[in-house]
Amino acid sequence: MYQHKRRRPVAEINVVPYIDVMLVLLIIFMATAPLITHGVKVDLPQMEESDLVDTKDAPPIIASIDAEGRYYVSVGTDPEAPMDAVEVAAVIKLKLQQNPDTPVMIKGSGRVSYQEVLLLMDFLKNAGVPSVGLMTKSFEDS
């Protein structure tokens, strides 16, 4: 005689749909991750090092930051006197009102924090400086 065995219900979760959803989400995150970058727009120079700043027309205004975080400006009454960031921005704004084509450069010590450089850049931006260049030391100078 033939007996029917009753099947017991299976209590397992089918994980195949979850794996499919996970792979779709992975693809979405991989595609959108490069679009979510934050940063500052930087115009990189496309010429030789000696041609970066043409000093015949107007010598550049150089705002310097030393290792202790003191600010200096290459123009003004006393270029060797330390200033705060607001004074630096005011001096540079005054010089740019006299000659708007003067390039502005920031020269920072290698030991100064990046936050100090960004703070000075922000003060210069608020003072109306259209663009700022960052000075570096070439390998030949070391």
Short mmCIF file of C-alpha atoms in Angstrom, two decimals:
data_model
loop_
_atom_site.label_atom_id
_atom_site.label_comp_id
_atom_site.label_asym_id
_atom_site.label_seq_id
_atom_site.Cartn_x
_atom_site.Cartn_y
_atom_site.Cartn_z
CA MET A 1 0.00 0.00 0.00
CA TYR A 2 1.14 3.47 -0.93
CA GLN A 3 1.42 6.08 1.84
CA HIS A 4 1.56 9.79 1.34
CA LYS A 5 4.18 11.46 3.41
CA ARG A 6 3.30 14.94 4.45
CA ARG A 7 5.97 17.48 3.75
CA ARG A 8 6.89 19.81 6.51
CA PRO A 9 7.15 23.51 5.60
CA VAL A 10 10.68 24.74 5.03
CA ALA A 11 11.70 27.46 7.49
CA GLU A 12 14.60 28.88 5.49
CA ILE A 13 14.87 32.37 4.05
CA ASN A 14 15.50 32.62 0.35
CA VAL A 15 18.52 34.96 0.16
CA VAL A 16 18.85 35.16 -3.64
CA PRO A 17 16.61 38.28 -3.96
CA TYR A 18 18.60 40.00 -1.18
CA ILE A 19 21.86 39.32 -3.00
CA ASP A 20 20.38 40.83 -6.17
CA VAL A 21 19.30 43.96 -4.30
CA MET A 22 22.72 44.25 -2.68
CA LEU A 23 24.50 44.04 -6.05
CA VAL A 24 22.22 46.69 -7.55
CA LEU A 25 22.91 49.01 -4.60
CA LEU A 26 26.64 48.37 -4.93
CA ILE A 27 26.52 49.38 -8.61
CA ILE A 28 24.54 52.52 -7.78
CA PHE A 29 27.00 53.58 -5.06
CA MET A 30 29.99 52.87 -7.32
CA ALA A 31 28.47 55.02 -10.06
CA THR A 32 27.53 57.95 -7.80
CA ALA A 33 30.61 58.06 -5.53
CA PRO A 34 32.81 60.01 -7.99
CA LEU A 35 30.06 62.61 -8.38
CA ILE A 36 29.99 63.43 -4.65
CA THR A 37 33.46 64.93 -4.38
CA HIS A 38 33.99 68.22 -2.57
CA GLY A 39 36.86 70.58 -3.08
CA VAL A 40 38.14 73.93 -4.18
CA LYS A 41 38.42 74.84 -7.83
CA VAL A 42 42.11 75.11 -8.65
CA ASP A 43 43.49 76.34 -11.95
CA LEU A 44 46.73 74.47 -12.50
CA PRO A 45 49.41 76.26 -14.55
CA GLN A 46 50.10 74.96 -18.03
CA MET A 47 53.43 76.67 -18.63
CA GLU A 48 57.03 76.54 -17.55
CA GLU A 49 57.96 77.45 -13.97
CA SER A 50 59.75 80.65 -14.97
CA ASP A 51 56.68 81.86 -16.89
CA LEU A 52 54.20 81.49 -14.02
CA VAL A 53 54.40 85.10 -12.86
CA ASP A 54 55.41 87.86 -15.24
CA THR A 55 57.04 90.41 -12.94
CA LYS A 56 57.69 93.06 -15.61
CA ASP A 57 54.23 94.64 -15.35
CA ALA A 58 53.48 94.27 -11.66
CA PRO A 59 55.44 92.32 -9.07
CA PRO A 60 53.20 89.85 -7.24
CA ILE A 61 51.85 90.52 -3.80
CA ILE A 62 53.09 87.71 -1.56
CA ALA A 63 51.22 86.87 1.62
CA SER A 64 53.42 84.65 3.82
CA ILE A 65 52.64 82.41 6.80
CA ASP A 66 55.51 81.31 9.01
CA ALA A 67 55.69 78.14 11.12
CA GLU A 68 54.17 79.92 14.15
CA GLY A 69 51.14 81.06 12.14
CA ARG A 70 52.13 84.74 11.80
CA TYR A 71 51.17 86.52 8.58
CA TYR A 72 53.34 88.85 6.49
CA VAL A 73 52.76 90.79 3.28
CA SER A 74 55.47 91.75 0.78
CA VAL A 75 53.91 95.21 0.28
CA GLY A 76 52.93 97.91 2.74
CA THR A 77 54.75 100.04 5.25
CA ASP A 78 56.83 97.23 6.83
CA PRO A 79 57.00 93.88 4.98
CA GLU A 80 58.86 92.29 7.93
CA ALA A 81 56.17 93.15 10.51
CA PRO A 82 53.76 90.34 11.45
CA MET A 83 50.04 91.03 10.94
CA ASP A 84 46.79 89.26 11.53
CA ALA A 85 44.74 87.85 8.64
CA VAL A 86 42.31 90.79 8.58
CA GLU A 87 45.17 93.31 8.22
CA VAL A 88 46.71 91.21 5.44
CA ALA A 89 43.41 91.18 3.56
CA ALA A 90 43.00 94.96 4.03
CA VAL A 91 46.52 95.75 2.73
CA ILE A 92 46.08 93.48 -0.28
CA LYS A 93 42.63 94.91 -1.03
CA LEU A 94 44.10 98.44 -0.98
CA LYS A 95 46.92 97.42 -3.36
CA LEU A 96 44.48 95.68 -5.71
CA GLN A 97 42.32 98.80 -5.86
CA GLN A 98 45.39 100.68 -7.13
CA ASN A 99 46.37 97.95 -9.63
CA PRO A 100 43.75 95.20 -10.15
CA ASP A 101 46.04 93.13 -12.42
CA THR A 102 48.56 92.44 -9.65
CA PRO A 103 48.85 88.70 -8.96
CA VAL A 104 48.43 87.54 -5.36
CA MET A 105 50.46 84.59 -4.09
CA ILE A 106 50.43 82.72 -0.77
CA LYS A 107 53.73 81.42 0.56
CA GLY A 108 53.39 79.09 3.55
CA SER A 109 55.93 77.35 5.70
CA GLY A 110 56.03 73.57 5.32
CA ARG A 111 55.21 73.25 9.03
CA VAL A 112 52.12 75.48 9.02
CA SER A 113 48.77 73.70 9.13
CA TYR A 114 46.68 73.51 6.00
CA GLN A 115 43.82 75.13 7.94
CA GLU A 116 45.89 78.32 8.34
CA VAL A 117 46.43 78.53 4.57
CA LEU A 118 42.72 77.99 3.94
CA LEU A 119 41.86 80.66 6.51
CA LEU A 120 44.09 83.17 4.73
CA MET A 121 42.60 82.20 1.36
CA ASP A 122 39.11 82.78 2.79
CA PHE A 123 40.07 86.24 4.13
CA LEU A 124 41.55 87.16 0.73
CA LYS A 125 38.44 85.91 -1.07
CA ASN A 126 36.22 88.01 1.20
CA ALA A 127 38.49 91.01 0.51
CA GLY A 128 37.75 90.70 -3.21
CA VAL A 129 40.88 88.95 -4.48
CA PRO A 130 39.77 87.20 -7.69
CA SER A 131 42.40 84.43 -7.67
CA VAL A 132 45.25 83.31 -5.45
CA GLY A 133 48.36 81.38 -6.39
CA LEU A 134 50.20 79.04 -4.05
CA MET A 135 53.98 79.24 -4.00
CA THR A 136 56.06 76.09 -3.73
CA LYS A 137 59.71 75.36 -3.39
CA SER A 138 61.17 73.58 -6.40
CA PHE A 139 63.33 70.50 -5.98
CA GLU A 140 66.35 72.39 -7.30
CA ASP A 141 66.06 74.94 -4.46
CA SER A 142 66.24 72.30 -1.71
#
